[in-house]
Short mmCIF file of C-alpha atoms in Angstrom, two decimals:
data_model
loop_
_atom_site.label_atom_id
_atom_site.label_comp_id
_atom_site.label_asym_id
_atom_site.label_seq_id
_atom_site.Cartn_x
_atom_site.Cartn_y
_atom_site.Cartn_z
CA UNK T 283 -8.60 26.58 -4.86
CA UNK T 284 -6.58 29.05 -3.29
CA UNK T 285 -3.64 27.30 -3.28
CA UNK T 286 -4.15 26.71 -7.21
CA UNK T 287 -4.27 30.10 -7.56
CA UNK T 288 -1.32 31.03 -5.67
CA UNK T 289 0.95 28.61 -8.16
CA UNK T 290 -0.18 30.29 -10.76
CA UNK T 291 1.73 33.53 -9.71
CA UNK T 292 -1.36 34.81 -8.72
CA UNK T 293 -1.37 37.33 -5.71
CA UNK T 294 -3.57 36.03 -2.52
CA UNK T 295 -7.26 37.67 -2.18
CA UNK T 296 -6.93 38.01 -6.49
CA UNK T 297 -10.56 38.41 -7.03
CA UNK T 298 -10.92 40.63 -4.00
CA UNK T 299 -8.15 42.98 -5.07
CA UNK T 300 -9.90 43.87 -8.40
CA UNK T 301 -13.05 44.24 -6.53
CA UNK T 302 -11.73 46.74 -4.03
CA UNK T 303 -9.51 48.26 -7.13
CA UNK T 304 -13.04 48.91 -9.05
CA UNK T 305 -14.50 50.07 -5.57
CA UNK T 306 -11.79 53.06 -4.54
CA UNK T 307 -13.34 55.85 -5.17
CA UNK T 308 -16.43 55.07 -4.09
CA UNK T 309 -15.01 53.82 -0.71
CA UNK T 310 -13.45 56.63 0.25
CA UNK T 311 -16.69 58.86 -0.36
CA UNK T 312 -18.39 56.80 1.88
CA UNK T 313 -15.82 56.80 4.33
CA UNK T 314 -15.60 60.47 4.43
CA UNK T 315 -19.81 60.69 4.02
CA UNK T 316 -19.43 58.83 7.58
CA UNK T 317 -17.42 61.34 8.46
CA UNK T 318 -19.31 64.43 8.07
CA UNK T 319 -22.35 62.56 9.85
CA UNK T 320 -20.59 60.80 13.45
CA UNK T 321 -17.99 64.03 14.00
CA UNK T 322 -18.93 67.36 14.53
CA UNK T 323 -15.58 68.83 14.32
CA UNK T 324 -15.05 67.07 10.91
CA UNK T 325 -17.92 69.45 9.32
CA UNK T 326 -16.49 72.32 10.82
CA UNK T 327 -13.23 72.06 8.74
CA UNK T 328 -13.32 74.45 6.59
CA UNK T 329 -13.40 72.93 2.59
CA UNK T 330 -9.63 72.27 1.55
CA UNK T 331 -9.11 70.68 4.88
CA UNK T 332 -11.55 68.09 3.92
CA UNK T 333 -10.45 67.32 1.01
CA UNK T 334 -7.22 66.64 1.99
CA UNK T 335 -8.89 63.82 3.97
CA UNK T 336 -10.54 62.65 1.10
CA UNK T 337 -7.37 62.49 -0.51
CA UNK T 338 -5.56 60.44 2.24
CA UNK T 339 -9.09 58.00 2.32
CA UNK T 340 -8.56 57.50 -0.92
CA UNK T 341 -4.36 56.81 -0.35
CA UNK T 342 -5.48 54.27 2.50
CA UNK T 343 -7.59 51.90 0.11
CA UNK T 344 -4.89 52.06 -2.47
CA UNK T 345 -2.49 50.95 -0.10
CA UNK T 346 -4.48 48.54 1.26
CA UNK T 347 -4.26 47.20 -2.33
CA UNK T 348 -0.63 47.40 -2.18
CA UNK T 349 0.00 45.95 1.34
CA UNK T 350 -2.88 42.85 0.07
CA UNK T 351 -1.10 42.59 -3.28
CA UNK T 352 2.41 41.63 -1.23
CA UNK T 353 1.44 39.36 0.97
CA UNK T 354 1.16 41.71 3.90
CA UNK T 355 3.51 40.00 5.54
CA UNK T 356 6.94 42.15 5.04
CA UNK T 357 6.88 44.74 8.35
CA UNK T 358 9.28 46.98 5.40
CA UNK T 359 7.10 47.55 3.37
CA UNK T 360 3.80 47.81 5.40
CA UNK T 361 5.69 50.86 7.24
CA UNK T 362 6.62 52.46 3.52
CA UNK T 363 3.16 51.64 2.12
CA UNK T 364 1.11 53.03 5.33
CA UNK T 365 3.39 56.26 5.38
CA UNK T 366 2.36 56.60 1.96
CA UNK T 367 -0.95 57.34 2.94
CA UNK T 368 -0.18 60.42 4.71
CA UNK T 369 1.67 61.56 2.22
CA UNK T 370 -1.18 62.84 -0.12
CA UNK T 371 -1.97 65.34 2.23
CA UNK T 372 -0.03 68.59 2.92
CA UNK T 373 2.05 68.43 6.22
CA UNK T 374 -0.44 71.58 7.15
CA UNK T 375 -3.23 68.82 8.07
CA UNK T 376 -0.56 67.02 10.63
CA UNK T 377 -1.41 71.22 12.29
CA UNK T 378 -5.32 71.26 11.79
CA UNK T 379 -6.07 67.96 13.02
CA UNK T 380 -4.82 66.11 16.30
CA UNK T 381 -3.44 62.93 16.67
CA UNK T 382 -6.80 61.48 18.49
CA UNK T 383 -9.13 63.43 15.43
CA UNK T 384 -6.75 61.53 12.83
CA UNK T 385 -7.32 58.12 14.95
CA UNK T 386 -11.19 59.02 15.07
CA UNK T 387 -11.01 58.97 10.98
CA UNK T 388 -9.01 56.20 10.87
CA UNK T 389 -11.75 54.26 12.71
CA UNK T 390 -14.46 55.72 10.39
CA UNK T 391 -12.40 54.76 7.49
CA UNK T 392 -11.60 50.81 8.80
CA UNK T 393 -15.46 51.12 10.12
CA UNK T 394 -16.96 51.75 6.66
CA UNK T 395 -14.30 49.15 5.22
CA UNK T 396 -15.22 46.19 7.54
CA UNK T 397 -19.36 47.28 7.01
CA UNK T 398 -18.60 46.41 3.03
CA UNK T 399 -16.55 43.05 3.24
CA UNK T 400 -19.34 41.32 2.09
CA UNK T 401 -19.63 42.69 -1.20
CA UNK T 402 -16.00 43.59 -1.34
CA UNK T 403 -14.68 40.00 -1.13
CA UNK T 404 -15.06 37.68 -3.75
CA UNK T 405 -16.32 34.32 -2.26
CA UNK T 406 -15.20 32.36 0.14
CA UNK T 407 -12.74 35.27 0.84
CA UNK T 408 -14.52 37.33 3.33
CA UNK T 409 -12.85 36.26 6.69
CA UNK T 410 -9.42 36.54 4.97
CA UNK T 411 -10.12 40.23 4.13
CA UNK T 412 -11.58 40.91 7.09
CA UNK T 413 -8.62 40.24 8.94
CA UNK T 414 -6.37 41.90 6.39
CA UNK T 415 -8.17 45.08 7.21
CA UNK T 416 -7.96 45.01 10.68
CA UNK T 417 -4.02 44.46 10.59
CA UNK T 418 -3.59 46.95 7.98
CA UNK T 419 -5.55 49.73 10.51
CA UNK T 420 -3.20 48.75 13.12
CA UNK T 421 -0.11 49.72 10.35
CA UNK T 422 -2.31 53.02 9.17
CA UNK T 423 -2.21 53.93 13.53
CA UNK T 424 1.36 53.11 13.72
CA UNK T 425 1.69 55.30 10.82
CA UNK T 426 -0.36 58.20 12.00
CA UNK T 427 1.50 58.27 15.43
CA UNK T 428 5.01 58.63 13.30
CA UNK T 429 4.01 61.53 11.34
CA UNK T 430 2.32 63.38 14.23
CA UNK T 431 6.01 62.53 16.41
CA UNK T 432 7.66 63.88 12.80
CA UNK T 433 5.69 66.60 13.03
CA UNK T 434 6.24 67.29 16.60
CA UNK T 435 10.15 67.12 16.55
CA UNK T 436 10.48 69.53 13.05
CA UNK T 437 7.65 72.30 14.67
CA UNK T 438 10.26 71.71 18.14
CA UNK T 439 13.13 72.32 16.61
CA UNK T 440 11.32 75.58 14.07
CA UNK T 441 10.56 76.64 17.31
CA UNK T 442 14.05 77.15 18.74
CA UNK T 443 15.36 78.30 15.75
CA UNK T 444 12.30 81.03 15.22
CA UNK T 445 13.31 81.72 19.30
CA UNK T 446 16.39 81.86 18.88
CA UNK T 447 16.07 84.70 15.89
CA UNK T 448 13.56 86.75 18.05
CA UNK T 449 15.83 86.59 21.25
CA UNK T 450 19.11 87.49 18.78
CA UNK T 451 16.98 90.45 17.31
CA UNK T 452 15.76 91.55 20.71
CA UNK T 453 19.76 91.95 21.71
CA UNK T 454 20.78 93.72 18.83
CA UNK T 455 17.94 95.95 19.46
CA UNK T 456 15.97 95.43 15.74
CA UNK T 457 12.86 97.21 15.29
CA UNK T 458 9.70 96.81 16.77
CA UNK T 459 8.20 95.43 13.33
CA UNK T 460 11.05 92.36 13.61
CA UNK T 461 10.07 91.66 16.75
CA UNK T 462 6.26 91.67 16.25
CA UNK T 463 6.49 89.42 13.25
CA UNK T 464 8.97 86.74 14.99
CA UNK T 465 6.84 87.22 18.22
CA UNK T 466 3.31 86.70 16.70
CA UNK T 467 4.63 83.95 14.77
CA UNK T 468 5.32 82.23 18.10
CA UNK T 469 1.49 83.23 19.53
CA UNK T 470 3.53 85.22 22.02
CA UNK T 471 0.66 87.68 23.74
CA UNK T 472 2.46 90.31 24.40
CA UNK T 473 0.92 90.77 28.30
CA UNK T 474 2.81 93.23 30.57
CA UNK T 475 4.45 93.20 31.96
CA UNK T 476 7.44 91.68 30.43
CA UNK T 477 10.74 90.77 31.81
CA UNK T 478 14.13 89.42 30.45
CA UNK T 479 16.10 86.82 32.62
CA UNK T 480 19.80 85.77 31.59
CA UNK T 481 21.63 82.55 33.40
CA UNK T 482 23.54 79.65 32.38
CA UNK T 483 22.40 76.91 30.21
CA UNK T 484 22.42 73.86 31.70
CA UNK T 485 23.63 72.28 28.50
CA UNK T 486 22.17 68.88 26.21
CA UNK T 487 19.89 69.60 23.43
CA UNK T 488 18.56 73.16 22.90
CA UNK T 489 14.57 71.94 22.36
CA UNK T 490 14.60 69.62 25.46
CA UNK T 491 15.89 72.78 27.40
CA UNK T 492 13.27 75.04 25.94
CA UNK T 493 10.73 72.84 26.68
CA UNK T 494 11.83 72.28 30.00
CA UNK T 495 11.64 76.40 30.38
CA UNK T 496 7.90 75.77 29.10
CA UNK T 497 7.02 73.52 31.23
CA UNK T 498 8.05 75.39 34.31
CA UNK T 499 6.05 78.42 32.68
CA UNK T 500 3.02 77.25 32.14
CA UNK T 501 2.84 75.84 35.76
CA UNK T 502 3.82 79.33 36.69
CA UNK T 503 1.22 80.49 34.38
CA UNK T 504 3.06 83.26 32.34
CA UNK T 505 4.31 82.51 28.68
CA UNK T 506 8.04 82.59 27.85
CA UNK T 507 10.13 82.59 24.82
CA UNK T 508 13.88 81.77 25.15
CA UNK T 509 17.33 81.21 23.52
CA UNK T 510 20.10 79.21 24.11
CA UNK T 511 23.56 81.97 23.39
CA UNK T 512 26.68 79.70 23.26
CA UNK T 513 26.87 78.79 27.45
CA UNK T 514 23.75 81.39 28.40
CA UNK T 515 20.29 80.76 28.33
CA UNK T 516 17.88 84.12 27.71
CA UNK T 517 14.23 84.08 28.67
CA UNK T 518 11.91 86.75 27.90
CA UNK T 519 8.64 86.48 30.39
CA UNK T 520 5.32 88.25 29.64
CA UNK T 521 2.27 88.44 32.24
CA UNK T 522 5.00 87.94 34.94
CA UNK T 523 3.64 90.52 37.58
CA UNK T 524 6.92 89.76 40.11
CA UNK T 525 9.88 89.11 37.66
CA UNK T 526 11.99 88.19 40.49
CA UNK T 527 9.37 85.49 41.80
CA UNK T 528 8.71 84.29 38.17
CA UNK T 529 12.44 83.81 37.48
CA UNK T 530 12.46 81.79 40.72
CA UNK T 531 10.02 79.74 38.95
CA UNK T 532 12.68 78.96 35.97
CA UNK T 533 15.32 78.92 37.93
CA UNK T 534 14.91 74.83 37.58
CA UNK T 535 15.50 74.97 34.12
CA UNK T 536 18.79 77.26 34.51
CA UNK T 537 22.00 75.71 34.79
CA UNK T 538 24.10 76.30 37.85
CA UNK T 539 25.44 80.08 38.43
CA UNK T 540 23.75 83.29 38.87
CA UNK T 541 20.27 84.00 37.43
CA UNK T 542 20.13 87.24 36.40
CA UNK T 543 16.22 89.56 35.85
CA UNK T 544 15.85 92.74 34.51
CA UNK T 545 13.85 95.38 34.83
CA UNK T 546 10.11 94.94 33.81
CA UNK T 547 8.52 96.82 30.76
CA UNK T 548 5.27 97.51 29.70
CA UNK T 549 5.93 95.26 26.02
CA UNK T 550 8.34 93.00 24.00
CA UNK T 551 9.32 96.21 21.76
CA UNK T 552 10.34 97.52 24.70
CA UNK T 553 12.65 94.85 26.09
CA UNK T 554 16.09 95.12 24.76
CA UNK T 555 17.33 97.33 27.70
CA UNK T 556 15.93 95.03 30.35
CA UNK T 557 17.68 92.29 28.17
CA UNK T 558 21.11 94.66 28.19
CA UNK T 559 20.75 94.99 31.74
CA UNK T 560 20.04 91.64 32.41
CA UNK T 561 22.95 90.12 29.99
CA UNK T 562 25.35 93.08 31.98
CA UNK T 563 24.51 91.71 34.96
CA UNK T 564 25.56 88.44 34.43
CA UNK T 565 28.71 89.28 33.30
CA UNK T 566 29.16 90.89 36.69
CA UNK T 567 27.53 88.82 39.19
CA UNK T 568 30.72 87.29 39.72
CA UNK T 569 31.99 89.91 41.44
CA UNK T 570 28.97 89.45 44.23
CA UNK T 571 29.51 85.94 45.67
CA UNK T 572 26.90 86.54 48.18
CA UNK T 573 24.29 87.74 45.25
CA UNK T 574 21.03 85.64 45.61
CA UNK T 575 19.52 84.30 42.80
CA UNK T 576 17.53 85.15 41.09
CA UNK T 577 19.35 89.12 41.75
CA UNK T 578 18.17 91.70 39.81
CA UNK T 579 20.17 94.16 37.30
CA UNK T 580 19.78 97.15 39.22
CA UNK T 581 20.55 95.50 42.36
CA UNK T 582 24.45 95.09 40.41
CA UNK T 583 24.43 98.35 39.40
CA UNK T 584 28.05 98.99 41.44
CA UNK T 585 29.85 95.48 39.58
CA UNK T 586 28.41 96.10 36.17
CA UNK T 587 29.60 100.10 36.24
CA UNK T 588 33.07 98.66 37.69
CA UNK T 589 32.90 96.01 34.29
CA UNK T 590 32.50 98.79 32.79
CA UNK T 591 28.74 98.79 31.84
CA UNK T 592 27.71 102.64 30.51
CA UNK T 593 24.32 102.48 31.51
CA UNK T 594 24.98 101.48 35.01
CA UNK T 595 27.50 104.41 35.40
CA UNK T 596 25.01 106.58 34.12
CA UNK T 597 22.06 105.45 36.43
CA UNK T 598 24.76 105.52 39.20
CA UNK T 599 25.74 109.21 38.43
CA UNK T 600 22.11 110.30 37.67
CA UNK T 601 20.04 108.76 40.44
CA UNK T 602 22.11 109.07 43.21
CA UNK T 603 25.03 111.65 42.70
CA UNK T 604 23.32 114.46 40.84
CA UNK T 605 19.41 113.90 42.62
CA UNK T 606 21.62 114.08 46.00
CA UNK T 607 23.52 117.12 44.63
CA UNK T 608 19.92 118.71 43.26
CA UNK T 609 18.50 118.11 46.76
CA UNK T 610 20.90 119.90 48.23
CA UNK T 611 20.54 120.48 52.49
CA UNK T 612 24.14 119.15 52.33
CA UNK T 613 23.10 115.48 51.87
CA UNK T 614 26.24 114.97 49.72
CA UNK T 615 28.58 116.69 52.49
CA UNK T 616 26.98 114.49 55.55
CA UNK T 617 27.31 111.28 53.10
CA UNK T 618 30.79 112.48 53.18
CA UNK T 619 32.01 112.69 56.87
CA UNK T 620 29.76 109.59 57.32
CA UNK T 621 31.98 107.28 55.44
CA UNK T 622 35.03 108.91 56.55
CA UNK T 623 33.64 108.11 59.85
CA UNK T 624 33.52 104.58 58.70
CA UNK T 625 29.76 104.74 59.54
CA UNK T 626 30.15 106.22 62.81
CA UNK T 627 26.63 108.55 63.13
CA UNK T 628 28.21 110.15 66.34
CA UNK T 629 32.17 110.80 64.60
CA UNK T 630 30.39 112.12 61.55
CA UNK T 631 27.76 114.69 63.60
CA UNK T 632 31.35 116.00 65.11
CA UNK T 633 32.96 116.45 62.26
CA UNK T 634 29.90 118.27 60.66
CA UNK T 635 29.52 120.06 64.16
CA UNK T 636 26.20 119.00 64.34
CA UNK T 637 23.97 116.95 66.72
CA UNK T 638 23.71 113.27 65.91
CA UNK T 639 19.52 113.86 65.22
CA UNK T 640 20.88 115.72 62.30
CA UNK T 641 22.71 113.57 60.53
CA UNK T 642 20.42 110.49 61.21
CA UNK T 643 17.57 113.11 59.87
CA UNK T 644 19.93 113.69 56.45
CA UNK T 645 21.23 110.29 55.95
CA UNK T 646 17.25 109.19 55.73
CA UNK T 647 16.85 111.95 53.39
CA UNK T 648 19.36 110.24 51.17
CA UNK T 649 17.39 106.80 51.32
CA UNK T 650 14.38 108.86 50.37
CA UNK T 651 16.33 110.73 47.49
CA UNK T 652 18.65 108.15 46.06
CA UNK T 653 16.44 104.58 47.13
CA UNK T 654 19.21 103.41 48.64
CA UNK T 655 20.17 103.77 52.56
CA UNK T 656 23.56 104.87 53.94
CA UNK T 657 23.30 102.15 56.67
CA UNK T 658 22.54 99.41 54.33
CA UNK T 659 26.01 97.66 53.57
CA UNK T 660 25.33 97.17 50.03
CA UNK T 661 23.67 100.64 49.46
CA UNK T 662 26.28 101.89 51.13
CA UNK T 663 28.73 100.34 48.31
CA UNK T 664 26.39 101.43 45.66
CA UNK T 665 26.61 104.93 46.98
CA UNK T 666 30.29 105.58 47.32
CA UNK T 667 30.40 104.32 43.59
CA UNK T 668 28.09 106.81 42.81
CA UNK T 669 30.10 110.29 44.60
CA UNK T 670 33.09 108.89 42.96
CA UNK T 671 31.61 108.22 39.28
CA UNK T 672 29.53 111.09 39.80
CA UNK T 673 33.07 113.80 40.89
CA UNK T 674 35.01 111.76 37.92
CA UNK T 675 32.01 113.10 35.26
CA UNK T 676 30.47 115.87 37.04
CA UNK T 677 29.13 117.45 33.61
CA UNK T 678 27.42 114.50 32.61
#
């Protein structure tokens, strides 16, 4: 008889399909009645929400109509028919519900469909729709596991681009209002305190890179946002009590090269001078081969004021020259004789006429003044740069 009916021209499942055809509506209330009783989180949705799912119930059985009424046996059009379904609902719902809650209605939805076979199928076509349903859920999953990955790759790449716009504004120093808005949109927290870091990119595509900076953060526990800048990579770091040991974290996700951390800050409105620093360091590491990384900003205070960095000529010339000059107890003349002495503490006290104790007694007083020690090779650099910056600009 079925046979008879297929040379007619006649569709397989005929009887059935104007059955289930007259049945839709009521279907899909049932279906989503079913759902409000078995899941909890389904009745917490707030009204819109669940009608959206009514809406896609109602897509499902109509293109379970569709996919019966061609055979269901061209994988082509089973895909376009099953996306289909999902696209009654706003891509919002692909946000509000996960990929396991969408399974859980599919199941309610095939559940409530195999429960009514029996008065859904005409007769003598009950095992034939049967199994139609259950390879049409298997399409609807397929389906369902696309537009979540869809979903997934267009929020990924939003992401970097909405990062990308925050780290941008953050270096051109916007206001505090741009940077709120971009950061919030994010769900950045804002915890202190916050950091910027600035190293090479390691190159390939700018989400996998992100997310590998994500990954590396959350096992760190502190959040990030970041930006890839032509061959840099910038990552802001909130919650990161030890920049330098946080960085060290992400330094997997850097390409090779200096990694570069500046200053912390009590809040993201407040981070576009760590992020100057930090970007101004890079630029000079190369000038310290020896540098570790991570190496802070102010620890390259001497290469970035020789690349010609304002800021770090102004630290230099403010927190060492002019506190040493302010201190006074001629600190700046025993600095003096000591590196003409080439760091002799015994050529230097005889130069100064003075007894050795006194000179080791003023050249701790500089440490304690200026943070940085005479007999520390690289403070010693850092300190020389900042008599002669400091005698070149002496009314700044």
């Amino acid at each position: 008889m079925a046979e008879a009916r297929r040379g007619a021209g006649q569709p397989p499942l005929a009887a059935t399909l104007r059955r289930i055809d007259r049945h839709t509506g009521a279907l899909a209330s049932t279906a989503v009645a079913r759902m409000e009783e078995t899941l909890p989180w389904f009745r917490a949705l707030p009204a819109d929400q669940r009608s959206w799912v009514m809406l896609v119930a109602q897509a499902g059985v109509h293109s379970l109509v569709e996919w019966l009424r061609s055979g269901g046996t061209i994988a082509e059009s089973t895909q376009e028919i099953s996306d289909e379904v999902f696209a009654a609902a706003p891509r919002a719902l692909a946000r509000s519900i996960t990929l396991t809650q969408a399974v859980q209605l599919i199941k309610v939805t095939i559940d409530v469909a195999e429960s009514q076979v029996s008065s859904l199928a005409a007769a003598g076509e009950e095992e034939a729709l049967l199994q139609a349903i259950l390879k049409f859920s298997r399409e609807i999953a397929f389906s369902a596991a696309r537009v979540y990955a869809r979903a997934a790759e267009s929020r990924g790449a939003w992401d970097a681009r909405l990062q990308a716009m925050l780290v941008d504004a953050l270096l051109r120093g916007d206001s505090s209002d741009v940077l709120a808005s971009r950061a919030a949109a994010l769900g950045w927290a804002d915890a202190p305190p916050v950091a910027v870091v600035v190293g090479r990119s390691p190159g390939g595509d700018i989400t996998a890179v992100l997310h590998a900076v994500y990954r590396a953060a959350r096992r760190a526990r502190f959040e990030v946002i970041g930006g890839v800048h032509g061959d840099r990579l910038v990552v802001v770091m909130g919650g990161a009590t030890d920049p330098v040991a946080s960085a060290s974290a992400l330094a997997v996700s850097f390409g090779e090269g200096p990694i570069v951390v500046g200053h912390a800050v009590p809040s993201l409105d407040q981070a576009t001078e760590s992020a100057r620093a930090a970007l101004a360091g890079f630029r000079a590491a190369p000038a310290w081969p020896g540098a570790p990384s991570p190496v802070t900003a102010e620890a390259l205070l001497p290469e970035r004021a020789l690349a010609g960095d304002m800021e770090a000529r102004r630290t230099l010339r403010h927190d060492a020259y002019a506190a040493l000059a302010k201190a006074g107890g001629a600190l700046l003349e025993t600095l003096d004789a000591f590196f003409a002495a080439g760091g002799v503490l015994e050529s230097a006290a005889r130069e100064l006429y003075v007894h050795p104790n006194t000179v080791r007694y003023r050249l701790k007083r500089v440490a304690e003044v200026t943070g940085l020690s005479p007999l520390d090779g690289r403070d010693a650099y850092a300190l020389r740069l900042a008599l002669t910056i400091g005698r070149l600009d002496p009314a700044s």
